[in-house]
mmCIF file of C-alpha atoms in Angstrom:
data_model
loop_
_atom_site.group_PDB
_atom_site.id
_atom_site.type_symbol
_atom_site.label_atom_id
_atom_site.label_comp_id
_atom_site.label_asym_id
_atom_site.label_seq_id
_atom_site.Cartn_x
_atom_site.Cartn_y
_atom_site.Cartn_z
ATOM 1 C CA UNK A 1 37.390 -12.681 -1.249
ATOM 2 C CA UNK A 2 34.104 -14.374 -2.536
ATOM 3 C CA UNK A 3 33.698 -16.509 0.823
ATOM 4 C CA UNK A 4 34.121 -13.564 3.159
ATOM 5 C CA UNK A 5 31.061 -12.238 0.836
ATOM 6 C CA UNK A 6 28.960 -15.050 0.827
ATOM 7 C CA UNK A 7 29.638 -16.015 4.747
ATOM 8 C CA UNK A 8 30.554 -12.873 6.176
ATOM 9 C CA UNK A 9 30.294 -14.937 9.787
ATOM 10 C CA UNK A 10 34.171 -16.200 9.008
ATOM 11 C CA UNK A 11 35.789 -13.325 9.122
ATOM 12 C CA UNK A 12 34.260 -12.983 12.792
ATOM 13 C CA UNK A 13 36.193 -15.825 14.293
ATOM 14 C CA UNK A 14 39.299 -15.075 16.351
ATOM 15 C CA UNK A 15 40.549 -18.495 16.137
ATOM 16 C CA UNK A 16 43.196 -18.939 13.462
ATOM 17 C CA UNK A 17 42.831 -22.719 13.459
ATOM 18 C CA UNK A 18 39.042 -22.469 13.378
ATOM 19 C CA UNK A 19 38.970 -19.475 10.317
ATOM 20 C CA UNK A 20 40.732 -22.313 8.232
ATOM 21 C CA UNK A 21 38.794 -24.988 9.020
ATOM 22 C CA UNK A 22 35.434 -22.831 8.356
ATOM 23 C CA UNK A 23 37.124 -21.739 4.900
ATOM 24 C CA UNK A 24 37.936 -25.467 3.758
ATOM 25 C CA UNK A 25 34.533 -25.900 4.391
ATOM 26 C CA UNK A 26 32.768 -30.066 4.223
ATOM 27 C CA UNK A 27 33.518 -32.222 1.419
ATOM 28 C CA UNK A 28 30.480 -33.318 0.138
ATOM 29 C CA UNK A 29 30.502 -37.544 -0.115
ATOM 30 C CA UNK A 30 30.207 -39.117 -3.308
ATOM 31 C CA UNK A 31 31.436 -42.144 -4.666
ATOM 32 C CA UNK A 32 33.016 -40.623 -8.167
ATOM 33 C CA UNK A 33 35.211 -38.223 -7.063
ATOM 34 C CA UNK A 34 35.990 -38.120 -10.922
ATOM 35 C CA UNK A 35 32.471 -37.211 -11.938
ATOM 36 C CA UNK A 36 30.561 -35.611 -9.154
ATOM 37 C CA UNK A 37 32.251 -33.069 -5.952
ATOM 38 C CA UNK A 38 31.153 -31.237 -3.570
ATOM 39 C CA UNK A 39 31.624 -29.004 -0.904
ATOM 40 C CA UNK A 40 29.217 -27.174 1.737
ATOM 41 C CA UNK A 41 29.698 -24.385 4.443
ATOM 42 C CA UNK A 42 27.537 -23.168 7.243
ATOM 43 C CA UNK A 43 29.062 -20.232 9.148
ATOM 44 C CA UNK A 44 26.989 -17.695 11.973
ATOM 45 C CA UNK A 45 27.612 -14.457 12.351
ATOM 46 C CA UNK A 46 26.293 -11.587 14.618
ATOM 47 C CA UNK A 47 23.226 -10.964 11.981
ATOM 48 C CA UNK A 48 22.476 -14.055 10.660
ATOM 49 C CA UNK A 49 23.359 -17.635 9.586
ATOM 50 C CA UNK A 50 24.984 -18.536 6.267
ATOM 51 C CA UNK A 51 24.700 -21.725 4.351
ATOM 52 C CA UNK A 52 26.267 -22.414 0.854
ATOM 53 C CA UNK A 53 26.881 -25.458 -1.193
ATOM 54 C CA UNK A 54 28.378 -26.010 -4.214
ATOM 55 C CA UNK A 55 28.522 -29.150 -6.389
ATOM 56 C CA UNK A 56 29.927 -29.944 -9.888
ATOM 57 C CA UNK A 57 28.834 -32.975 -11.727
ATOM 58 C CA UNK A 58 30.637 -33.927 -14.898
ATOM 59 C CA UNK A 59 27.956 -35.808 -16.919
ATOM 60 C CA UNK A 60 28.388 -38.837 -18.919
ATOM 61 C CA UNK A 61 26.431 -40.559 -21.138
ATOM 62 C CA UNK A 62 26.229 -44.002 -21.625
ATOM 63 C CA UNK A 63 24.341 -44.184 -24.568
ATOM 64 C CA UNK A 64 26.275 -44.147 -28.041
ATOM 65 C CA UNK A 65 23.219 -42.289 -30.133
ATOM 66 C CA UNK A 66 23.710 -39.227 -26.838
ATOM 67 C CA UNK A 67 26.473 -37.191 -26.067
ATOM 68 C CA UNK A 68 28.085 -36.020 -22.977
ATOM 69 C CA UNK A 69 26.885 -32.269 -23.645
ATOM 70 C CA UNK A 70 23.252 -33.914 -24.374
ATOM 71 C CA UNK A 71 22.892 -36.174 -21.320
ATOM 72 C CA UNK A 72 24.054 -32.729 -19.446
ATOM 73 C CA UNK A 73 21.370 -30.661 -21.132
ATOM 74 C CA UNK A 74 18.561 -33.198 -20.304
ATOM 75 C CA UNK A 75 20.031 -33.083 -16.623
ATOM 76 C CA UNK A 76 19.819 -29.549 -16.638
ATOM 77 C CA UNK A 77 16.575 -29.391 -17.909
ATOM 78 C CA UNK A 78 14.851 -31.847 -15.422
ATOM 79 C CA UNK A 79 16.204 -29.126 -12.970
ATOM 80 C CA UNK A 80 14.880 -26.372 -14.427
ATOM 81 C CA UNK A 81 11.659 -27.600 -14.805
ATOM 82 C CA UNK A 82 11.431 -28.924 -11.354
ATOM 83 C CA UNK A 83 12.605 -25.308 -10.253
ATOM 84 C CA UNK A 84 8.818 -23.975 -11.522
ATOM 85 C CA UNK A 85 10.254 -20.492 -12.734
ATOM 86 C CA UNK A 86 7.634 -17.884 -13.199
ATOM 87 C CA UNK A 87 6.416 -17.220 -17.007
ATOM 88 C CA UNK A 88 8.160 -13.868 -18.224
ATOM 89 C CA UNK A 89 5.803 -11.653 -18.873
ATOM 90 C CA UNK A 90 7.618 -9.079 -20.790
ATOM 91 C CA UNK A 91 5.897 -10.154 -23.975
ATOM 92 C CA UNK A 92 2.574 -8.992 -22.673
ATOM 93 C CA UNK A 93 3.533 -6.083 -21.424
ATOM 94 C CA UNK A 94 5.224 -5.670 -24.992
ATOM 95 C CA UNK A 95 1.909 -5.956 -26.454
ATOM 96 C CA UNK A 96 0.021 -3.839 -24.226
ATOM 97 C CA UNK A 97 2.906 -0.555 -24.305
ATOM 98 C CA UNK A 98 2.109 -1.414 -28.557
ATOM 99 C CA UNK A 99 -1.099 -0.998 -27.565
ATOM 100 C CA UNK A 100 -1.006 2.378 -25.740
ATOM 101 C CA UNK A 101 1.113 3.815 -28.130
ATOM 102 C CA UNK A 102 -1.142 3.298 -31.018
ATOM 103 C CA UNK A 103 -3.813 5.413 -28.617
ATOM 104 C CA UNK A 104 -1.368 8.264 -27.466
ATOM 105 C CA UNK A 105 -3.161 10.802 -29.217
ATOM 106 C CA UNK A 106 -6.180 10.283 -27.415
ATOM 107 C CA UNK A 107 -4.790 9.004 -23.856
ATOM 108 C CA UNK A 108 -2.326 11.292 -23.750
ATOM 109 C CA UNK A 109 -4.183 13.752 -21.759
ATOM 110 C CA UNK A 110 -5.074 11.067 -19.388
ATOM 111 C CA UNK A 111 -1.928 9.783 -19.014
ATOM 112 C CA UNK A 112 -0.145 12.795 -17.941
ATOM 113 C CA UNK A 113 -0.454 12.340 -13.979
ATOM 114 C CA UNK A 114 1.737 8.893 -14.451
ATOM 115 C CA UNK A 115 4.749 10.645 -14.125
ATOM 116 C CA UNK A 116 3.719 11.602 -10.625
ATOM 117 C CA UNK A 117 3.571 7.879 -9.630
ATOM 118 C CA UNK A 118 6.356 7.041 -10.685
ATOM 119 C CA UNK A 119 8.912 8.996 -7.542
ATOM 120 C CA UNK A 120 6.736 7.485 -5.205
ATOM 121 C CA UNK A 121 7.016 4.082 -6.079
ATOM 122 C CA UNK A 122 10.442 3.710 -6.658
ATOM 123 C CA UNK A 123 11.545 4.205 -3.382
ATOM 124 C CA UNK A 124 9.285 0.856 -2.259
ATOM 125 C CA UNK A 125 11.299 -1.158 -5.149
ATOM 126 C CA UNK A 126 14.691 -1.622 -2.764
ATOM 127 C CA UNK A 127 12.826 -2.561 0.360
ATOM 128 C CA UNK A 128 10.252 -5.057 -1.338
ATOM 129 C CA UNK A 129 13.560 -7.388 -1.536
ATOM 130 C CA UNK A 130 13.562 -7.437 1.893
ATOM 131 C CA UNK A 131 10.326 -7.807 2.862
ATOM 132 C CA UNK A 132 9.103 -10.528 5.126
ATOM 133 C CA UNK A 133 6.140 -10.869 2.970
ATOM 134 C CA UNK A 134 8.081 -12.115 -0.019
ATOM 135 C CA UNK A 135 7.298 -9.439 -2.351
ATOM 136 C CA UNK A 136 10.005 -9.343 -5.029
ATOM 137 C CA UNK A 137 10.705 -6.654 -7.745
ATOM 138 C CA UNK A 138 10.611 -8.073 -11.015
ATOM 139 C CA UNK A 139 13.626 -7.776 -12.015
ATOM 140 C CA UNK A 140 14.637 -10.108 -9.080
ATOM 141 C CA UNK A 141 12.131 -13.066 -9.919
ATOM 142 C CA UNK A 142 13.322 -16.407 -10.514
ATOM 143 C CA UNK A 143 14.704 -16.477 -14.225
ATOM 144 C CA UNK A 144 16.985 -17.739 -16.471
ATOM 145 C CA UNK A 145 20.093 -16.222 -16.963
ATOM 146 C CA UNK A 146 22.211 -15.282 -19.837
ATOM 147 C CA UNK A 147 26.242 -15.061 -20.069
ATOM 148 C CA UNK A 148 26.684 -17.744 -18.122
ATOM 149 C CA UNK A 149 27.960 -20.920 -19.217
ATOM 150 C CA UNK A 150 26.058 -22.473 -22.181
ATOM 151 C CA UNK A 151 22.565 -22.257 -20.175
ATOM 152 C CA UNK A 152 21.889 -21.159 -16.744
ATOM 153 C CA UNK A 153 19.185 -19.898 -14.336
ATOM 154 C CA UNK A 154 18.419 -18.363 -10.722
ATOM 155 C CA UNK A 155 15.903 -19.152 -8.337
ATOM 156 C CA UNK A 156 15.082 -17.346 -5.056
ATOM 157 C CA UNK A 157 12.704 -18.157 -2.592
ATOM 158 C CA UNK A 158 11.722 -16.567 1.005
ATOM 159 C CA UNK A 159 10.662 -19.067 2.871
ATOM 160 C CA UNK A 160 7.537 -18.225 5.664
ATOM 161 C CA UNK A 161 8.740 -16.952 9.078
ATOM 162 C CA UNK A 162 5.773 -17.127 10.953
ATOM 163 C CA UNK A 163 7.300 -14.441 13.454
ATOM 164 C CA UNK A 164 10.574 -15.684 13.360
ATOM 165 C CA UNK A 165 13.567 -15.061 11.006
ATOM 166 C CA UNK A 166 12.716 -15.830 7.134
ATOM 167 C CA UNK A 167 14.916 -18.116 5.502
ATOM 168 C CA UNK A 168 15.850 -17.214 1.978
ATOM 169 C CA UNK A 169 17.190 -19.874 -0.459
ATOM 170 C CA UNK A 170 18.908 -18.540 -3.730
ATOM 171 C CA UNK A 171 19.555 -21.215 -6.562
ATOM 172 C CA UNK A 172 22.176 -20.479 -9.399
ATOM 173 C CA UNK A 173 22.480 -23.205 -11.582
ATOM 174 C CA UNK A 174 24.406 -23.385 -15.051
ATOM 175 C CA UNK A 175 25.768 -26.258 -17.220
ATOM 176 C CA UNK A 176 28.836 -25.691 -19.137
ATOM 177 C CA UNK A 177 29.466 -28.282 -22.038
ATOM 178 C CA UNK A 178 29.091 -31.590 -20.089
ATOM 179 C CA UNK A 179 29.059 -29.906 -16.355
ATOM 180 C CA UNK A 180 26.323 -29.054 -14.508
ATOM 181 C CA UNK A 181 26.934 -26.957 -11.317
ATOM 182 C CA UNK A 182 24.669 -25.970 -8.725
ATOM 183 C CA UNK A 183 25.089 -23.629 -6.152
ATOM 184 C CA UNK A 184 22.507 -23.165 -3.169
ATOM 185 C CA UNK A 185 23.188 -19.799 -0.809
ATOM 186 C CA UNK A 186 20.903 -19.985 2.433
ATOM 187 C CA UNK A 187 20.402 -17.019 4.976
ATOM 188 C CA UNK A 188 18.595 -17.571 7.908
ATOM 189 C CA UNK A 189 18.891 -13.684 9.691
ATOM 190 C CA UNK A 190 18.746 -13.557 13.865
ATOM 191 C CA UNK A 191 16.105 -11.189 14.191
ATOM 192 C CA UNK A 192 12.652 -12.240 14.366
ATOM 193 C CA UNK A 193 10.417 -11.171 11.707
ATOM 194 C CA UNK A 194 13.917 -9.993 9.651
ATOM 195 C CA UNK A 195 14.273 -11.073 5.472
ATOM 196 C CA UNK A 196 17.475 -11.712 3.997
ATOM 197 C CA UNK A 197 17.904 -9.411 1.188
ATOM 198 C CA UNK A 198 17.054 -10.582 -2.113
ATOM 199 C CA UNK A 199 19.009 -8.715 -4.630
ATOM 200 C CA UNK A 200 22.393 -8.643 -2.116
ATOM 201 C CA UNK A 201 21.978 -12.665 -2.420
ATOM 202 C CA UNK A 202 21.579 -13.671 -5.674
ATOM 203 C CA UNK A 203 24.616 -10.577 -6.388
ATOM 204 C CA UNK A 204 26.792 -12.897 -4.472
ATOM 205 C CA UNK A 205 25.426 -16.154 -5.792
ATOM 206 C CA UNK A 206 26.137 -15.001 -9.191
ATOM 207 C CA UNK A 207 29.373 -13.878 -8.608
ATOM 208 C CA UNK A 208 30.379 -17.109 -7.547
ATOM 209 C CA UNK A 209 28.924 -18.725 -10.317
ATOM 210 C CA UNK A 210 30.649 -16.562 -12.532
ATOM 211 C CA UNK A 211 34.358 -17.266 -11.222
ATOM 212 C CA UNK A 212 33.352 -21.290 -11.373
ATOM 213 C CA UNK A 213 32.202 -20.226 -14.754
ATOM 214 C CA UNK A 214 35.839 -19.148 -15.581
ATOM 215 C CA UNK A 215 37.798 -21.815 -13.941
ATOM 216 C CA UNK A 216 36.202 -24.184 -16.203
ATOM 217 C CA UNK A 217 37.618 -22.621 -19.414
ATOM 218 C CA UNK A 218 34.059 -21.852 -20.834
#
């Protein structure tokens, strides 16, 4: 099911024993089992390495003047600010199609060739998720996410290879009412100078996100 997606690498084991073991995965340690768990896998495979963690935290706030969902929006707040996303910049563009439109009669001469470009740059969109460089089509760029949970965003970042195997790191993270989960999904591929792909990762990440998103009634 959603495992054998996210760590492919279990499905490879011939060991009964050890297939279970990988599945149960590592309980992450925490002293409030009734407010914070955890669990983490890290499974290889024949491509690559896979890494995941998830961990729920049920927020509560101490304070009488701020409530549980509150405290739980601040928390998720402090980690989407310290996860940098990029500015959308759909409003500009916005502006600037506005912009073009109100000169059509006179560009659109001009502008006729664009349809030209357009074939042969779409075929670059697919592999610039997978590029070692860490170019990223836009619609893959860190962001925040709607339909999912109360508030929620993704980050993705490709870490530098420097000849070897890029790492890439994909970050859902949603609250729902007073629970904030976070999910981290790591790929670390065997060939040197190979990327993980972008848009196959953060499918799976939010596809997880979405089940826990279920299970907790929201």
């Amino acid at each position: 099911g959603t495992l054998d997606a996210l760590l492919p690498g279990i499905k490879q084991i011939a060991d009964p024993d050890q297939r279970d073991k990988a599945y149960q995965g590592e309980a992450e340690l925490t002293y409030d089992t009734d407010r914070k768990v955890g669990c983490r896998w890290k499974v290889p495979s024949a491509d690559a390495t896979d890494r995941l963690s998830v961990d729920l935290e049920r927020v509560v706030s101490y304070d009488n003047t701020v409530s549980d969902d509150d405290q739980a929006r601040q928390l998720f707040e402090q980690k989407e600010t310290a996860a940098d996303l990029p500015v959308p910049s759909g409003t500009p563009s916005a502006n600037t199609q506005s912009d073009s439109a109100d000169a059509s009669p006179s560009g659109s001469p001009s502008g006729s060739p664009s349809p030209t470009g357009s074939p042969s740059g779409s075929p670059s969109a697919p592999t610039a998720s997978n590029s070692p460089s860490g170019a990223m089509a836009p619609e893959l760029q860190p962001r925040t996410l709607s339909g999912l949970g109360d508030e929620a965003y993704l980050d993705d970042k490709l870490g530098s290879s420097g000849g070897a195997a890029a790492q890439r790191t994909v970050t859902v993270v949603f609250r729902t009412s007073n629970v904030v989960v976070t999910i981290q999904y790591e790929e670390q591929p065997m060939a040197a100078g190979a990327a993980p792909d972008s848009k196959e990762m953060q499918d799976r990440a939010q596809n997880l996100a979405a089940k826990l998103d279920d299970a907790l009634g929201s």
